[in-house]
Structure formats: C-alpha cells, structure tokens
Amino acid sequence: MSNDEFNGKVVLVTGAGSGIGREAALAFAARGALVHGVDLNEQAVIETRALITKLGGKAEAMRVDVSAEREVAALIEHIAARSGRLDVAFNNAGITGQAHRLEDYPTADFDKVIAVNLRSVFLGMKYQLPLIKKGGGGAIVNTASVAALTGPGGMSAYAASKHGVHGLTRVAAMENAAHRVRINALAPGWTETPMVQVASAQNPGFAKLATTAIPAKRGGQPSEIAAAAVWLASDAASYVMGQMLVVDGGMTIGGFEL
Ligand code: NAD
C-alpha cells in the first residue's frame, strides 16, 4: 500500500477520539485522506484533529452520538455539504458495558450497549451508503470483536451486539457488492486501548487474560488494528467482501500447544 493510497478520498471514522479509532484516523490521514473524525467526546476528537494537522494531514472533528438517528443523518449531510463525497466509512465507536451474568443484566444497560454498538452500525450504513454510491463506490469497515465469535461470560450485551455487527456486515455486503461498495468487519482481540485499561482496572482477572489467553502473550496495539482497517478499506482488498478479519494475536485459534 502506498503512502498516497487515500489521496483525494474522504474517510469517516467514528470513535476517532480514542484507541483504535484515533489510530485509524491518523493512519488514513497519513495516506492522504481527508478524515472526518467523530466521537461522543468532543474534546477527544478535537485532539485527534490537532494530532493529524500537526503531522500535515487533513481532518475535521465533530461531536456525534452514533446511536442517535438524527445526529447520524446530520453528520452525513454535513460531510456531503463540506466534502461532496464519502469514499470510506470506519464504523468503529463502541462500548463494553459493565459485566453482569445474564440473569442480573440490567435491561436498560443491555439496550444501551446494543444501541451504541449495533444500532449505530445499522444507522451508519443506512445513511452512508447513498453518499458512497453517489460518488461511484467505496468501502465500509465495521468494528466487531472476537466477541462476535465467542461467548465471553458477563458480556451478553457486548457479545450480542458484536455478533449482530457481523450479521449486518454480511447482509450489507451482499446487497452492495454489485454497487461497488465493499463492506467488511474487523474483529480485534484484546487491544491496549483506554477501553481495555478501564476494564482491567475494574477486574484484575481481565488484565491477566493478555498473557494467559493470547498465544502471542501480549495485547495488541491500536496501530496493529488500525492497519487492518486501512487495508480492508484500501484497493489492496478489492475482492474482499462480507468477511470479518480477525486480528487477535491468535486468541481465537482454539487449538493448543503440545
Ligand atoms: P476506546 O474506548 O478507546 O474508544 C472508543 C471511542 O468511542 C471513545 O472515544 C468513545 O468516546 C467513543 N464512543 C463511545 N460511545 C459513543 C457514541 N455513542 N457515539 C460516538 N462515539 C462514541 O475503545 P477502543 O478499544 O478503541 O474500541 C474501538 C472499537 O473496537 C469498539 O467498537 C470496541 O468494541 C472494539 N473492540 C475493542 C477491543 C479492545 O480490546 N480494545 C477488542 C475488540 C473490539
């Protein structure tokens, strides 16, 4: 992939104020894209814009709640008005929610995790697709998780939301493959972002997972996940459609070492 792979392209990154989203915003901008970074945390996404600008890249920043339909619709209208096109969307914002056994899971918390992680991907694609198609096509990458393939105890809402992201991605890819929009999911494993740092502080058992459950014996770096998102969105992945790329240091290999 060349350094000007995304020259002239307009890329939307959600959850761009932190972790994987921030690294992806930086990586797309470093390859020439104009990045529209959005996040619920306005200050954080303004910082991401500043980091990109400092490195000579092009970025805009906006506070958006990706689970709110009116805000998502307004965001796409804003991108159409400012940039006239949208080539790539990285629907990445997400939350884990608190861990509870299913029978104790507060229903309102379940709904919240589903809204932020799954409804957001539905709303995102719903409003992004017409603008991407108007410009002749492009790519969408949705952040799922290894929890789209596994059943992590205590994380019913999170796992359900990420299984849902995988399913939505496949349907959207099927519907749009002939319309020159490639849609794929990305499944990070245990990645050292603020999300994981908070979970580790709350639950020391979770912190130990990195060295016990991951064959690589370390957590992933946000930049290692961002690199996969950039690849999926690039022309190098031109025949990859409806797939979920797992980037997890071997966490889901499922085998064992003799
Ligand atoms: P993070 O907490 O560092 O960043 C997530 C960002 O999303 C934050 O800036 C937050 O403000 C933003 N956000 C939360 N709710 C939002 C909303 N309603 N609207 C807009 N923005 C919102 O987390 P991360 O680890 O970078 O996670 C990014 C994605 O990767 C998430 O979808 C997460 O589920 C997924 N993921 C992370 C890991 C991991 O180990 N870190 C593993 C698998 C999947």
XYZ file of C-alpha atoms in Angstrom, residues 18-252:
235
model
C -9.536 7.308 21.352
C -7.870 3.937 20.883
C -8.386 2.138 17.594
C -10.423 4.964 16.051
C -7.781 7.598 16.766
C -5.010 5.391 15.329
C -7.118 4.667 12.251
C -7.847 8.372 11.748
C -4.096 9.069 11.912
C -3.319 6.182 9.536
C -5.898 7.215 6.908
C -4.716 10.829 7.102
C -1.072 9.732 6.761
C -2.072 8.056 3.479
C -3.585 11.247 2.082
C -7.246 11.066 3.148
C -9.367 13.929 4.394
C -10.634 12.400 7.636
C -13.961 13.304 9.217
C -13.398 12.119 12.784
C -16.417 11.906 15.073
C -16.841 10.963 18.696
C -19.222 11.465 21.596
C -16.272 13.026 23.419
C -15.843 16.325 21.574
C -12.609 17.339 23.277
C -11.012 13.982 22.435
C -11.868 14.151 18.754
C -10.659 17.751 18.570
C -7.337 16.436 19.964
C -7.243 13.790 17.229
C -7.788 16.506 14.620
C -4.939 18.508 16.162
C -2.618 15.474 16.032
C -3.415 14.961 12.343
C -2.998 18.646 11.489
C 0.328 18.732 13.323
C 1.549 15.892 11.096
C 0.482 17.791 7.971
C -2.729 15.821 7.379
C -6.294 16.940 6.716
C -9.054 16.353 9.257
C -12.345 17.628 10.577
C -13.764 16.876 14.005
C -17.360 16.697 15.163
C -19.242 15.570 18.255
C -21.746 12.903 17.216
C -23.654 10.263 19.170
C -23.589 7.387 16.681
C -26.633 5.768 18.280
C -28.857 8.804 17.593
C -30.502 8.700 14.163
C -30.913 12.457 13.803
C -27.232 13.056 14.614
C -26.069 10.390 12.159
C -28.276 11.815 9.408
C -26.981 15.328 10.136
C -23.378 14.081 10.058
C -23.765 12.606 6.579
C -25.479 15.808 5.371
C -22.533 17.747 6.818
C -19.989 15.545 5.014
C -21.927 15.855 1.745
C -22.031 19.650 2.104
C -18.371 20.051 3.167
C -16.653 17.376 1.083
C -19.180 16.431 -1.602
C -18.393 12.746 -1.290
C -17.662 9.857 1.038
C -15.296 7.079 -0.011
C -14.721 5.129 3.195
C -16.572 4.750 6.490
C -14.983 3.065 9.510
C -17.885 2.436 11.899
C -15.839 1.814 14.991
C -17.296 3.599 18.051
C -18.288 1.194 20.795
C -18.633 0.495 24.496
C -18.327 -2.705 26.544
C -20.902 -2.031 29.254
C -20.498 -3.403 32.781
C -20.072 -7.154 33.227
C -23.090 -8.978 34.734
C -24.362 -12.533 34.463
C -27.261 -12.620 32.027
C -29.952 -13.070 34.678
C -28.656 -9.988 36.519
C -28.051 -7.833 33.442
C -29.983 -4.539 33.791
C -32.262 -4.306 30.763
C -31.577 -0.608 30.245
C -27.815 -1.329 30.161
C -28.394 -4.113 27.622
C -30.363 -1.718 25.402
C -27.640 0.933 25.699
C -24.836 -1.403 24.580
C -26.945 -2.640 21.660
C -27.744 0.956 20.675
C -24.135 2.169 20.746
C -22.527 -0.919 19.182
C -25.159 -2.319 16.800
C -27.869 0.262 16.091
C -25.021 2.673 15.297
C -23.655 0.383 12.586
C -27.135 -0.027 11.091
C -27.739 3.753 11.162
C -24.225 4.475 9.928
C -24.505 2.262 6.863
C -28.094 3.343 6.178
C -27.034 6.977 5.780
C -23.509 6.409 4.419
C -24.446 4.096 1.558
C -26.360 6.601 -0.620
C -23.493 9.126 -0.434
C -20.823 6.488 -1.099
C -22.772 5.141 -4.080
C -23.361 8.657 -5.439
C -19.579 9.045 -5.666
C -19.170 5.773 -7.593
C -18.496 3.369 -4.728
C -16.119 2.801 -1.851
C -15.668 0.718 1.259
C -17.158 0.330 4.726
C -15.414 -1.352 7.652
C -17.412 -2.129 10.801
C -15.656 -2.886 14.076
C -16.889 -6.138 15.575
C -14.753 -8.088 18.066
C -13.577 -11.584 18.890
C -16.799 -11.454 20.957
C -18.590 -11.868 17.599
C -17.205 -15.431 17.553
C -17.124 -16.340 21.228
C -19.278 -16.156 24.371
C -17.384 -14.135 26.970
C -19.124 -14.643 30.330
C -20.655 -11.485 31.762
C -20.702 -9.764 28.385
C -24.074 -10.798 26.947
C -24.947 -7.378 25.554
C -21.483 -6.818 24.117
C -21.271 -10.270 22.513
C -24.814 -9.987 21.128
C -24.048 -6.564 19.682
C -20.845 -7.748 18.022
C -22.432 -10.941 16.624
C -25.035 -8.525 15.245
C -22.362 -6.336 13.633
C -21.030 -9.434 11.869
C -24.512 -10.309 10.588
C -25.330 -6.762 9.470
C -21.991 -6.581 7.676
C -22.732 -9.740 5.699
C -26.206 -8.570 4.673
C -24.959 -5.127 3.679
C -22.061 -6.670 1.730
C -24.462 -8.954 -0.137
C -26.786 -6.081 -1.010
C -23.999 -3.760 -2.168
C -21.307 -5.920 -3.771
C -22.712 -5.188 -7.236
C -22.924 -1.467 -6.413
C -19.155 -1.106 -5.959
C -19.304 -0.781 -2.170
C -17.210 -3.368 -0.337
C -18.308 -3.946 3.239
C -16.323 -5.946 5.779
C -15.995 -6.311 9.525
C -12.896 -6.184 11.681
C -12.626 -8.303 14.823
C -9.939 -7.059 17.184
C -8.858 -9.189 20.090
C -7.543 -7.807 23.387
C -6.185 -4.414 22.340
C -4.413 -1.992 24.638
C -6.759 0.984 24.439
C -8.447 3.027 27.166
C -11.442 0.643 26.861
C -9.299 -2.300 27.966
C -7.367 -0.264 30.518
C -10.652 0.665 32.239
C -11.900 -2.952 32.147
C -8.572 -4.177 33.553
C -8.670 -1.663 36.397
C -12.185 -2.848 37.314
C -11.365 -6.550 37.045
C -7.815 -7.848 37.644
C -8.819 -11.206 36.098
C -9.397 -9.399 32.836
C -5.924 -7.876 32.968
C -4.383 -11.354 33.255
C -6.111 -12.503 30.060
C -3.483 -10.887 27.868
C -0.746 -13.230 28.993
C -2.851 -16.347 29.632
C -5.391 -16.450 26.785
C -3.430 -14.973 23.903
C -0.896 -17.147 22.073
C 1.141 -14.015 21.247
C 1.423 -13.435 25.044
C 0.647 -9.757 24.693
C -2.224 -7.453 23.936
C -2.489 -5.844 20.526
C -1.544 -2.242 19.866
C -4.249 0.053 18.478
C -1.993 0.736 15.488
C -1.963 -3.008 14.646
C -5.771 -2.997 14.465
C -5.886 0.302 12.583
C -3.516 -1.134 9.958
C -6.013 -3.926 9.267
C -8.878 -1.422 8.970
C -6.874 0.634 6.493
C -6.051 -2.488 4.478
C -9.705 -3.603 4.347
C -10.685 -0.121 3.130
C -7.920 0.016 0.511
C -7.847 -1.179 -3.081
C -5.443 -3.912 -1.967
C -8.560 -5.638 -0.578
C -10.585 -5.104 -3.770
C -12.003 -8.676 -3.843
C -12.679 -8.986 -0.088
C -16.399 -8.658 0.643
C -18.607 -9.581 3.588
C -15.733 -11.010 5.618
C -14.706 -10.498 9.209
C -10.961 -10.092 9.582
C -9.826 -11.327 12.995
C -6.761 -9.535 14.404
C -6.214 -11.078 17.821
C -2.679 -12.417 18.392
C -4.096 -15.907 17.902
C -6.696 -15.632 20.699
C -9.381 -17.452 18.687
